[in-house]
Amino acid sequence: MTYIYNSIFKPDKTVFCNNKCNIPYNEYNIKTLLELFLDLYNKYLCIPSLYTFSLMTGITEETIQNYVTDARIAITNNRREKVQGKLYNSPLGVTVLANNDIDTGLLYNRQNIIDHESVKQGISFNDLCKLTEKTNE
């Protein structure tokens, strides 16, 4: 990413400006760069992050979020899809998804823990008898 920044996005030293990127900051330009970045990461099967996008373009993370408010969400969604795709390729990965992934909807461990805790906290028959005795008095 640093190589791409130095080769493409680094501004010419003779031009005085505040920006660390030679492309004008506006929503359209940054969104387009974000789409290209995600395509590049998808092509090479890498997991993207806002930090590496910032390294590639020279635009700070705060500036990216100011111009493209959903940039972090787009990168997070892309990263989650990549990880899930890699997990589906192995039996252990499928088990991990089954136990932890909300999108998969299985959540075996979480449901078992919830069921176990609700049984622990449930009222027994003896407790019901005590309740009825107190209300009769």
PDB file of C-alpha atoms in Angstrom:
ATOM      1  CA  MET A   1       0.000   0.000   0.000  1.00  0.00           C
ATOM      2  CA  THR A   2       2.863   2.345   0.751  1.00  0.00           C
ATOM      3  CA  TYR A   3       4.361   1.603  -2.669  1.00  0.00           C
ATOM      4  CA  ILE A   4       1.043   2.437  -4.348  1.00  0.00           C
ATOM      5  CA  TYR A   5       0.854   5.657  -2.329  1.00  0.00           C
ATOM      6  CA  ASN A   6       4.380   6.728  -3.285  1.00  0.00           C
ATOM      7  CA  SER A   7       3.854   5.825  -6.955  1.00  0.00           C
ATOM      8  CA  ILE A   8       0.363   7.219  -7.528  1.00  0.00           C
ATOM      9  CA  PHE A   9      -1.092   9.375  -4.758  1.00  0.00           C
ATOM     10  CA  LYS A  10       1.811  11.225  -3.177  1.00  0.00           C
ATOM     11  CA  PRO A  11       1.606  14.928  -4.132  1.00  0.00           C
ATOM     12  CA  ASP A  12       4.404  16.642  -5.992  1.00  0.00           C
ATOM     13  CA  LYS A  13       6.717  18.441  -3.549  1.00  0.00           C
ATOM     14  CA  THR A  14       6.694  21.588  -5.662  1.00  0.00           C
ATOM     15  CA  VAL A  15       2.947  22.044  -5.175  1.00  0.00           C
ATOM     16  CA  PHE A  16       2.064  23.565  -1.818  1.00  0.00           C
ATOM     17  CA  CYS A  17      -1.044  22.061  -0.260  1.00  0.00           C
ATOM     18  CA  ASN A  18      -2.293  20.591   2.988  1.00  0.00           C
ATOM     19  CA  ASN A  19      -3.388  17.318   1.452  1.00  0.00           C
ATOM     20  CA  LYS A  20      -1.283  14.179   1.520  1.00  0.00           C
ATOM     21  CA  CYS A  21      -2.997  12.964  -1.640  1.00  0.00           C
ATOM     22  CA  ASN A  22      -2.838  14.476  -5.122  1.00  0.00           C
ATOM     23  CA  ILE A  23      -6.523  13.723  -5.783  1.00  0.00           C
ATOM     24  CA  PRO A  24      -8.979  16.437  -4.652  1.00  0.00           C
ATOM     25  CA  TYR A  25     -10.907  15.519  -1.507  1.00  0.00           C
ATOM     26  CA  ASN A  26     -14.587  15.132  -2.269  1.00  0.00           C
ATOM     27  CA  GLU A  27     -17.165  12.432  -1.697  1.00  0.00           C
ATOM     28  CA  TYR A  28     -17.149  11.138  -5.274  1.00  0.00           C
ATOM     29  CA  ASN A  29     -13.344  10.793  -5.486  1.00  0.00           C
ATOM     30  CA  ILE A  30     -12.953   9.098  -2.130  1.00  0.00           C
ATOM     31  CA  LYS A  31     -15.877   6.728  -2.777  1.00  0.00           C
ATOM     32  CA  THR A  32     -14.370   5.804  -6.140  1.00  0.00           C
ATOM     33  CA  LEU A  33     -10.978   5.174  -4.534  1.00  0.00           C
ATOM     34  CA  LEU A  34     -12.683   3.062  -1.870  1.00  0.00           C
ATOM     35  CA  GLU A  35     -14.391   0.925  -4.526  1.00  0.00           C
ATOM     36  CA  LEU A  36     -11.079   0.458  -6.364  1.00  0.00           C
ATOM     37  CA  PHE A  37      -9.377  -0.435  -3.084  1.00  0.00           C
ATOM     38  CA  LEU A  38     -12.008  -3.072  -2.262  1.00  0.00           C
ATOM     39  CA  ASP A  39     -11.778  -4.508  -5.793  1.00  0.00           C
ATOM     40  CA  LEU A  40      -7.999  -4.722  -5.445  1.00  0.00           C
ATOM     41  CA  TYR A  41      -8.268  -6.507  -2.109  1.00  0.00           C
ATOM     42  CA  ASN A  42     -10.907  -8.891  -3.457  1.00  0.00           C
ATOM     43  CA  LYS A  43      -8.737  -9.718  -6.454  1.00  0.00           C
ATOM     44  CA  TYR A  44      -5.762 -10.639  -4.273  1.00  0.00           C
ATOM     45  CA  LEU A  45      -7.869 -12.314  -1.532  1.00  0.00           C
ATOM     46  CA  CYS A  46      -6.720  -9.938   1.204  1.00  0.00           C
ATOM     47  CA  ILE A  47      -8.687  -8.682   4.173  1.00  0.00           C
ATOM     48  CA  PRO A  48      -9.186  -4.894   3.890  1.00  0.00           C
ATOM     49  CA  SER A  49      -9.094  -2.272   6.624  1.00  0.00           C
ATOM     50  CA  LEU A  50      -9.599   1.464   6.818  1.00  0.00           C
ATOM     51  CA  TYR A  51      -5.981   1.798   7.950  1.00  0.00           C
ATOM     52  CA  THR A  52      -4.597   0.128   4.805  1.00  0.00           C
ATOM     53  CA  PHE A  53      -6.919   2.257   2.645  1.00  0.00           C
ATOM     54  CA  SER A  54      -5.436   5.282   4.388  1.00  0.00           C
ATOM     55  CA  LEU A  55      -1.904   3.983   3.724  1.00  0.00           C
ATOM     56  CA  MET A  56      -2.692   3.466   0.046  1.00  0.00           C
ATOM     57  CA  THR A  57      -4.197   6.902  -0.576  1.00  0.00           C
ATOM     58  CA  GLY A  58      -2.463   9.068   2.007  1.00  0.00           C
ATOM     59  CA  ILE A  59      -5.858  10.342   3.184  1.00  0.00           C
ATOM     60  CA  THR A  60      -6.316  10.165   6.950  1.00  0.00           C
ATOM     61  CA  GLU A  61      -8.987   7.889   8.400  1.00  0.00           C
ATOM     62  CA  GLU A  62     -10.837  10.894   9.853  1.00  0.00           C
ATOM     63  CA  THR A  63     -10.944  12.623   6.459  1.00  0.00           C
ATOM     64  CA  ILE A  64     -12.193   9.431   4.790  1.00  0.00           C
ATOM     65  CA  GLN A  65     -15.003   9.182   7.315  1.00  0.00           C
ATOM     66  CA  ASN A  66     -15.857  12.880   6.916  1.00  0.00           C
ATOM     67  CA  TYR A  67     -16.351  12.505   3.173  1.00  0.00           C
ATOM     68  CA  VAL A  68     -17.647   8.924   3.085  1.00  0.00           C
ATOM     69  CA  THR A  69     -19.490   8.332   6.346  1.00  0.00           C
ATOM     70  CA  ASP A  70     -20.177   4.670   5.575  1.00  0.00           C
ATOM     71  CA  ALA A  71     -16.571   3.847   4.602  1.00  0.00           C
ATOM     72  CA  ARG A  72     -15.835   1.964   7.820  1.00  0.00           C
ATOM     73  CA  ILE A  73     -19.090  -0.009   7.461  1.00  0.00           C
ATOM     74  CA  ALA A  74     -18.332  -0.879   3.830  1.00  0.00           C
ATOM     75  CA  ILE A  75     -14.843  -2.113   4.717  1.00  0.00           C
ATOM     76  CA  THR A  76     -16.112  -4.017   7.778  1.00  0.00           C
ATOM     77  CA  ASN A  77     -18.812  -5.740   5.723  1.00  0.00           C
ATOM     78  CA  ASN A  78     -16.283  -6.644   3.048  1.00  0.00           C
ATOM     79  CA  ARG A  79     -13.877  -7.994   5.674  1.00  0.00           C
ATOM     80  CA  ARG A  80     -16.627 -10.070   7.336  1.00  0.00           C
ATOM     81  CA  GLU A  81     -17.621 -11.570   3.980  1.00  0.00           C
ATOM     82  CA  LYS A  82     -13.990 -12.478   3.265  1.00  0.00           C
ATOM     83  CA  VAL A  83     -13.513 -14.164   6.632  1.00  0.00           C
ATOM     84  CA  GLN A  84     -16.812 -16.027   6.363  1.00  0.00           C
ATOM     85  CA  GLY A  85     -15.906 -17.174   2.861  1.00  0.00           C
ATOM     86  CA  LYS A  86     -12.608 -18.570   4.097  1.00  0.00           C
ATOM     87  CA  LEU A  87     -14.267 -20.264   7.075  1.00  0.00           C
ATOM     88  CA  TYR A  88     -16.805 -22.039   4.852  1.00  0.00           C
ATOM     89  CA  ASN A  89     -13.927 -23.874   3.165  1.00  0.00           C
ATOM     90  CA  SER A  90     -13.049 -25.990   6.207  1.00  0.00           C
ATOM     91  CA  PRO A  91     -15.057 -28.222   8.573  1.00  0.00           C
ATOM     92  CA  LEU A  92     -13.689 -26.411  11.625  1.00  0.00           C
ATOM     93  CA  GLY A  93     -14.594 -23.073  10.031  1.00  0.00           C
ATOM     94  CA  VAL A  94     -18.179 -24.215   9.498  1.00  0.00           C
ATOM     95  CA  THR A  95     -18.345 -25.174  13.181  1.00  0.00           C
ATOM     96  CA  VAL A  96     -17.023 -21.749  14.173  1.00  0.00           C
ATOM     97  CA  LEU A  97     -19.657 -20.086  12.000  1.00  0.00           C
ATOM     98  CA  ALA A  98     -22.373 -22.320  13.394  1.00  0.00           C
ATOM     99  CA  ASN A  99     -21.450 -21.345  16.940  1.00  0.00           C
ATOM    100  CA  ASN A 100     -20.725 -17.647  16.515  1.00  0.00           C
ATOM    101  CA  ASP A 101     -22.057 -16.094  13.335  1.00  0.00           C
ATOM    102  CA  ILE A 102     -25.334 -14.210  13.584  1.00  0.00           C
ATOM    103  CA  ASP A 103     -25.730 -14.145   9.781  1.00  0.00           C
ATOM    104  CA  THR A 104     -25.583 -17.939   9.627  1.00  0.00           C
ATOM    105  CA  GLY A 105     -28.262 -17.998  12.285  1.00  0.00           C
ATOM    106  CA  LEU A 106     -27.276 -21.236  13.972  1.00  0.00           C
ATOM    107  CA  LEU A 107     -25.475 -20.043  17.109  1.00  0.00           C
ATOM    108  CA  TYR A 108     -25.515 -23.468  18.739  1.00  0.00           C
ATOM    109  CA  ASN A 109     -23.298 -22.631  21.719  1.00  0.00           C
ATOM    110  CA  ARG A 110     -25.018 -19.358  22.520  1.00  0.00           C
ATOM    111  CA  GLN A 111     -28.464 -20.953  22.386  1.00  0.00           C
ATOM    112  CA  ASN A 112     -27.336 -23.865  24.555  1.00  0.00           C
ATOM    113  CA  ILE A 113     -25.900 -21.471  27.146  1.00  0.00           C
ATOM    114  CA  ILE A 114     -29.115 -19.430  27.174  1.00  0.00           C
ATOM    115  CA  ASP A 115     -31.245 -22.568  27.534  1.00  0.00           C
ATOM    116  CA  HIS A 116     -29.021 -23.916  30.307  1.00  0.00           C
ATOM    117  CA  GLU A 117     -29.146 -20.612  32.234  1.00  0.00           C
ATOM    118  CA  SER A 118     -32.919 -20.325  31.875  1.00  0.00           C
ATOM    119  CA  VAL A 119     -33.332 -23.852  33.239  1.00  0.00           C
ATOM    120  CA  LYS A 120     -31.071 -22.967  36.181  1.00  0.00           C
ATOM    121  CA  GLN A 121     -33.075 -19.835  36.938  1.00  0.00           C
ATOM    122  CA  GLY A 122     -36.469 -21.427  36.330  1.00  0.00           C
ATOM    123  CA  ILE A 123     -38.985 -22.061  39.091  1.00  0.00           C
ATOM    124  CA  SER A 124     -39.233 -25.637  40.335  1.00  0.00           C
ATOM    125  CA  PHE A 125     -42.415 -27.436  41.391  1.00  0.00           C
ATOM    126  CA  ASN A 126     -41.490 -26.958  45.073  1.00  0.00           C
ATOM    127  CA  ASP A 127     -41.182 -23.205  44.511  1.00  0.00           C
ATOM    128  CA  LEU A 128     -44.667 -23.149  43.000  1.00  0.00           C
ATOM    129  CA  CYS A 129     -46.085 -24.902  46.077  1.00  0.00           C
ATOM    130  CA  LYS A 130     -44.450 -22.307  48.336  1.00  0.00           C
ATOM    131  CA  LEU A 131     -45.894 -19.487  46.218  1.00  0.00           C
ATOM    132  CA  THR A 132     -49.430 -20.818  46.484  1.00  0.00           C
ATOM    133  CA  GLU A 133     -49.087 -21.309  50.247  1.00  0.00           C
ATOM    134  CA  LYS A 134     -48.010 -17.689  50.726  1.00  0.00           C
ATOM    135  CA  THR A 135     -50.868 -16.310  48.667  1.00  0.00           C
ATOM    136  CA  ASN A 136     -53.445 -18.390  50.620  1.00  0.00           C
ATOM    137  CA  GLU A 137     -52.322 -17.021  54.003  1.00  0.00           C
TER     138      GLU A 137
END
